Short mmCIF file of C-alpha atoms in Angstrom, two decimals:
data_model
loop_
_atom_site.label_atom_id
_atom_site.label_comp_id
_atom_site.label_asym_id
_atom_site.label_seq_id
_atom_site.Cartn_x
_atom_site.Cartn_y
_atom_site.Cartn_z
CA MET A 1 16.26 -3.36 9.87
CA THR A 2 13.91 -1.14 7.89
CA GLU A 3 11.02 -2.36 5.79
CA TYR A 4 13.17 -1.92 2.69
CA ALA A 5 16.47 -3.22 4.08
CA GLU A 6 16.60 -6.00 1.48
CA ILE A 7 16.44 -3.47 -1.36
CA ALA A 8 19.10 -1.29 0.29
CA ALA A 9 21.37 -4.34 0.47
CA HIS A 10 20.70 -5.05 -3.22
CA VAL A 11 21.76 -1.52 -4.15
CA ALA A 12 24.90 -1.79 -2.03
CA ARG A 13 25.92 -4.97 -3.88
CA ASP A 14 25.17 -3.48 -7.29
CA VAL A 15 27.10 -0.22 -6.85
CA LYS A 16 30.16 -1.44 -4.94
CA ASP A 17 32.35 -0.89 -8.04
CA GLY A 18 30.40 2.10 -9.37
CA LYS A 19 32.35 4.75 -11.26
CA LEU A 20 31.53 8.31 -12.27
CA VAL A 21 31.44 8.14 -16.07
CA GLU A 22 29.88 11.46 -17.04
CA LEU A 23 29.65 14.84 -15.39
CA ARG A 24 28.27 18.02 -16.88
CA GLU A 25 27.81 21.01 -14.63
CA ASP A 26 26.59 24.54 -14.99
CA GLY A 27 25.78 25.70 -11.47
CA LEU A 28 22.51 24.08 -10.43
CA TYR A 29 22.15 22.43 -13.84
CA ARG A 30 23.83 19.02 -13.68
CA HIS A 31 24.00 15.68 -15.45
CA VAL A 32 25.80 13.14 -13.30
CA GLU A 33 26.08 9.51 -14.40
CA PHE A 34 27.50 6.41 -12.71
CA LYS A 35 27.94 2.89 -13.97
CA ALA A 36 28.67 -0.27 -11.98
CA LEU A 37 30.16 -3.20 -13.85
CA GLN A 38 29.04 -5.92 -11.45
CA GLY A 39 25.41 -4.91 -11.10
CA TRP A 40 22.51 -3.92 -13.33
CA SER A 41 22.82 -0.31 -12.28
CA ARG A 42 23.31 2.70 -14.48
CA ILE A 43 22.44 5.69 -12.33
CA ILE A 44 21.75 9.15 -13.71
CA LEU A 45 21.03 12.30 -11.72
CA VAL A 46 19.84 15.44 -13.47
CA THR A 47 19.18 18.64 -11.52
CA TRP A 48 17.78 22.07 -12.23
CA PRO A 49 16.45 24.56 -9.65
CA TYR A 50 14.06 22.80 -7.22
CA ASN A 51 14.03 19.66 -9.38
CA LEU A 52 15.82 16.32 -9.39
CA LEU A 53 15.44 13.52 -11.94
CA VAL A 54 16.74 10.12 -10.88
CA ALA A 55 16.99 7.79 -13.86
CA GLY A 56 18.83 4.71 -15.07
CA SER A 57 18.43 0.95 -15.07
CA HIS A 58 15.62 0.96 -12.49
CA GLY A 59 13.40 3.62 -14.04
CA SER A 60 12.96 7.38 -13.92
CA PHE A 61 11.51 9.40 -11.05
CA HIS A 62 11.06 13.17 -10.99
CA PHE A 63 11.17 14.98 -7.64
CA GLU A 64 10.21 18.61 -7.13
CA ARG A 65 10.48 20.42 -3.82
CA PHE A 66 10.19 24.17 -3.33
CA GLY A 67 11.88 25.47 -0.19
CA PRO A 68 14.56 27.85 1.04
CA ASP A 69 17.14 25.04 1.06
CA THR A 70 16.10 23.04 -2.01
CA GLU A 71 17.01 25.23 -4.98
CA ASP A 72 19.88 22.76 -5.23
CA MET A 73 18.08 19.45 -4.81
CA PHE A 74 21.30 17.67 -3.85
CA ASN A 75 21.05 19.64 -0.60
CA TRP A 76 17.70 17.97 0.10
CA LEU A 77 19.13 14.44 0.08
CA ARG A 78 22.71 15.12 1.07
CA GLY A 79 23.73 13.16 4.17
CA ILE A 80 20.24 12.19 5.35
CA ARG A 81 18.72 8.80 6.00
CA VAL A 82 16.96 7.27 2.99
CA GLU A 83 13.21 7.46 3.61
CA PRO A 84 11.34 6.31 0.48
CA ASP A 85 7.89 6.75 2.02
CA ARG A 86 8.56 10.40 2.82
CA TRP A 87 10.44 11.09 -0.41
CA ALA A 88 7.54 9.71 -2.46
CA SER A 89 5.40 12.67 -1.40
CA LYS A 90 7.75 14.93 -3.42
CA LEU A 91 7.24 13.10 -6.70
CA VAL A 92 5.76 15.21 -9.49
CA ASN A 93 3.46 12.28 -10.37
CA SER A 94 2.41 11.87 -6.70
CA ALA A 95 3.18 9.10 -4.23
CA ASP A 96 0.35 6.96 -5.65
CA SER A 97 2.32 6.56 -8.86
CA VAL A 98 4.88 4.37 -7.04
CA ARG A 99 2.52 2.39 -4.82
CA GLU A 100 1.21 -1.08 -5.61
CA TYR A 101 -0.99 -3.75 -4.06
CA ASP A 102 0.84 -6.00 -1.61
CA ARG A 103 -0.76 -9.41 -1.23
CA LYS A 104 1.33 -10.11 1.88
CA ARG A 105 -0.17 -7.12 3.68
CA LEU A 106 -3.70 -8.29 2.95
CA VAL A 107 -2.92 -11.81 4.21
CA ALA A 108 -1.34 -10.40 7.37
CA GLN A 109 -4.37 -8.16 8.02
CA VAL A 110 -6.80 -11.03 7.50
CA LYS A 111 -4.86 -13.31 9.84
CA ALA A 112 -4.59 -10.62 12.52
CA GLU A 113 -8.34 -9.93 12.52
CA VAL A 114 -9.19 -13.62 12.60
CA ALA A 115 -6.77 -14.26 15.47
CA GLU A 116 -8.36 -11.44 17.47
CA ALA A 117 -11.86 -12.71 16.74
CA VAL A 118 -10.96 -16.25 17.82
CA LYS A 119 -9.49 -14.87 21.03
CA GLU A 120 -12.80 -13.11 21.71
CA GLY A 121 -14.92 -16.20 21.07
CA ALA A 122 -15.74 -16.21 17.36
CA PRO A 123 -17.92 -19.02 15.95
CA ARG A 124 -16.22 -22.38 15.58
CA GLY A 125 -14.68 -23.11 12.22
CA LEU A 126 -13.75 -19.51 11.47
CA ARG A 127 -10.07 -20.17 10.74
CA ALA A 128 -10.91 -23.04 8.39
CA ALA A 129 -13.54 -21.00 6.57
CA VAL A 130 -11.15 -18.05 6.08
CA ARG A 131 -8.40 -20.35 4.87
CA GLU A 132 -10.68 -22.09 2.37
CA GLN A 133 -12.57 -19.04 1.07
CA ILE A 134 -9.81 -16.40 1.12
CA LEU A 135 -6.26 -17.44 1.95
CA GLU A 136 -6.13 -20.42 -0.44
CA SER A 137 -7.82 -18.58 -3.30
CA ASP A 138 -5.86 -17.84 -6.47
CA ARG A 139 -7.77 -14.55 -6.64
CA LEU A 140 -5.56 -13.01 -3.96
CA CYS A 141 -3.15 -11.83 -6.65
CA SER A 142 -5.71 -9.20 -7.70
CA ARG A 143 -6.53 -6.33 -5.34
CA ASP A 144 -10.10 -6.04 -6.60
CA TRP A 145 -10.86 -9.74 -6.28
CA ALA A 146 -9.13 -9.98 -2.90
CA MET A 147 -11.01 -7.02 -1.46
CA GLN A 148 -14.31 -8.35 -2.77
CA MET A 149 -13.71 -11.71 -1.07
CA VAL A 150 -12.97 -9.96 2.22
CA TYR A 151 -16.00 -7.65 1.94
CA ASP A 152 -18.32 -10.57 1.16
CA PHE A 153 -16.99 -12.99 3.77
CA GLU A 154 -19.26 -13.91 6.66
CA HIS A 155 -19.15 -16.79 9.10
CA GLY A 156 -21.88 -17.73 11.53
CA VAL A 157 -23.70 -14.42 11.07
CA THR A 158 -27.43 -14.32 11.73
CA TYR A 159 -29.88 -11.53 10.99
CA ARG A 160 -32.65 -10.41 13.30
CA ALA A 161 -35.74 -8.80 11.81
CA GLU A 162 -37.37 -6.63 14.48
CA CYS A 163 -40.77 -4.97 14.21
CA THR A 164 -41.94 -2.01 16.28
CA CYS A 165 -44.90 -4.16 17.33
CA GLY A 166 -42.50 -6.35 19.31
CA SER A 167 -42.27 -9.36 16.98
CA THR A 168 -38.81 -10.62 16.00
CA LYS A 169 -37.40 -13.46 13.89
CA ASP A 170 -33.80 -14.58 13.41
CA HIS A 171 -32.58 -15.74 9.99
CA ASP A 172 -29.40 -17.23 8.59
CA ASP A 173 -29.83 -15.27 5.35
CA GLN A 174 -30.07 -11.48 5.15
CA ASP A 175 -32.53 -11.51 2.26
CA ASP A 176 -34.83 -13.85 4.20
CA ALA A 177 -34.76 -11.40 7.11
CA TYR A 178 -35.90 -8.55 4.86
CA ARG A 179 -38.59 -10.72 3.23
CA TRP A 180 -39.99 -11.72 6.61
CA GLU A 181 -41.89 -8.41 6.88
CA PHE A 182 -43.97 -9.15 3.80
CA GLY A 183 -44.33 -12.87 4.34
CA GLU A 184 -44.80 -14.54 7.68
CA HIS A 185 -45.08 -11.32 9.68
CA TRP A 186 -47.51 -9.71 7.25
CA ARG A 187 -49.99 -12.53 7.84
CA GLN A 188 -49.59 -12.41 11.64
CA ARG A 189 -49.51 -8.72 12.41
CA VAL A 190 -52.31 -6.82 14.14
CA GLY A 191 -52.75 -3.04 14.35
CA ASP A 192 -50.90 -0.18 12.63
CA ASP A 193 -47.56 0.01 14.48
CA HIS A 194 -45.34 -2.02 12.15
CA GLU A 195 -41.90 -0.85 11.06
CA VAL A 196 -39.30 -3.55 10.53
CA LYS A 197 -35.53 -3.17 10.77
CA VAL A 198 -32.88 -5.83 10.17
CA ARG A 199 -29.58 -6.05 12.06
CA GLU A 200 -26.69 -8.48 12.31
CA ILE A 201 -26.32 -10.50 15.49
CA GLY A 202 -23.40 -12.73 16.35
CA GLY A 203 -21.06 -14.27 13.83
CA PHE A 204 -18.01 -12.76 12.16
CA ALA A 205 -17.41 -10.32 9.32
CA PHE A 206 -14.31 -8.25 8.61
CA SER A 207 -14.60 -4.67 9.83
CA ASP A 208 -13.36 -1.33 8.43
CA VAL A 209 -11.96 -3.05 5.35
CA GLY A 210 -11.86 0.22 3.45
CA ASP A 211 -9.31 1.55 5.96
CA TRP A 212 -6.83 -1.29 5.46
CA ASN A 213 -3.43 -0.20 4.13
CA LEU A 214 -2.60 -2.78 1.48
CA ASP A 215 0.00 -0.85 -0.53
CA LYS A 216 3.76 -0.98 -0.66
CA LEU A 217 6.23 1.15 -2.57
CA ASN A 218 7.36 -0.10 -5.94
CA TYR A 219 10.67 -1.99 -5.73
CA HIS A 220 12.33 0.10 -8.45
CA PHE A 221 11.39 3.39 -6.79
CA VAL A 222 12.91 2.31 -3.46
CA TYR A 223 15.98 1.08 -5.33
CA GLN A 224 16.43 4.44 -7.02
CA CYS A 225 16.06 6.31 -3.72
CA HIS A 226 18.98 4.37 -2.26
CA ALA A 227 20.92 4.66 -5.51
CA ALA A 228 20.44 8.45 -5.58
CA SER A 229 21.67 8.78 -2.01
CA TRP A 230 24.78 6.72 -2.85
CA ALA A 231 25.41 8.69 -6.06
CA ILE A 232 25.24 12.07 -4.31
CA GLY A 233 27.74 10.82 -1.73
CA GLN A 234 30.08 9.69 -4.53
CA TYR A 235 29.66 13.00 -6.35
CA ASP A 236 30.55 14.96 -3.20
CA ALA A 237 33.59 12.74 -2.59
CA ALA A 238 34.79 13.31 -6.17
CA ARG A 239 34.42 17.08 -5.80
CA LYS A 240 36.48 17.03 -2.61
CA ARG A 241 39.26 15.09 -4.32
CA VAL A 242 39.35 17.61 -7.16
CA ALA A 243 39.38 20.54 -4.70
CA ALA A 244 42.23 18.98 -2.78
#
C-alpha cells in the first residue's frame, strides 16, 4: 500500500466505465478526452512537444520535461508506476503549487518526539501538557498557528544565568535569567570580570521544528496523476485495436 493508495482506489472506481469520447491528433499535438458515467471524472490530456496538460473534473496540471525521450510526453508516463511525488517536480508551476499543510503529519511528529522524550526521562506531566496546549487546540487547522504553538512550547525548562566570575542562578523564566545580571548579581558582584550568559538546562522543548516535513500532495493532483496514467493506457489500447 502506497501513501496514496486510497486515492488510486478512488480513481479506479470512477473510471471503470470510462470511454474515449474525443480524439484529435496531429503527430505530437493531441487532445484526448475520456468520460466515465459512474464517477465524477472527465479526463482530458493535451500534448505538444515536451509538454502535457492533464485537465478535467479534478483540475488542470501542466507538466513540462525536456529530454531525449520526452518530446512525446506520453512516452514519459507510458507503462510506469504512478509516482506523484516525483512527477510533481515536473510541474511548470513547481511542486510547491500542489503541496498543502497536513495536520496529521504535525500531530504524528509531535507525538513521536514526546514519546522519545518520555522514554529518555522527560519531566513528569509532559504528555498531559502537550495534549492540553497543542493536540487539543482548535488552532491545529492552521499551519502558522500550529507551528507557533510548537515553537513556543516548553515544559519543565529552567534557565541558568552564569557569570564569568563564577556566580550562577537558576530561573524558571528566561526573562528573569537575563534580568539577574542587572538586579541581584549587580548588587553582589566584586571586581571587573563579569560577563553573563544564559542557557537552558533540563526540561523539554521541541527541536529542529523548522526541518519538520508537514506537507502532503493535494488530493486532486494525485487523482489526476492516476487518471492520466489510466487514460494513456486506454489510449494505447484503442490505437492497437484500430491498427489490428
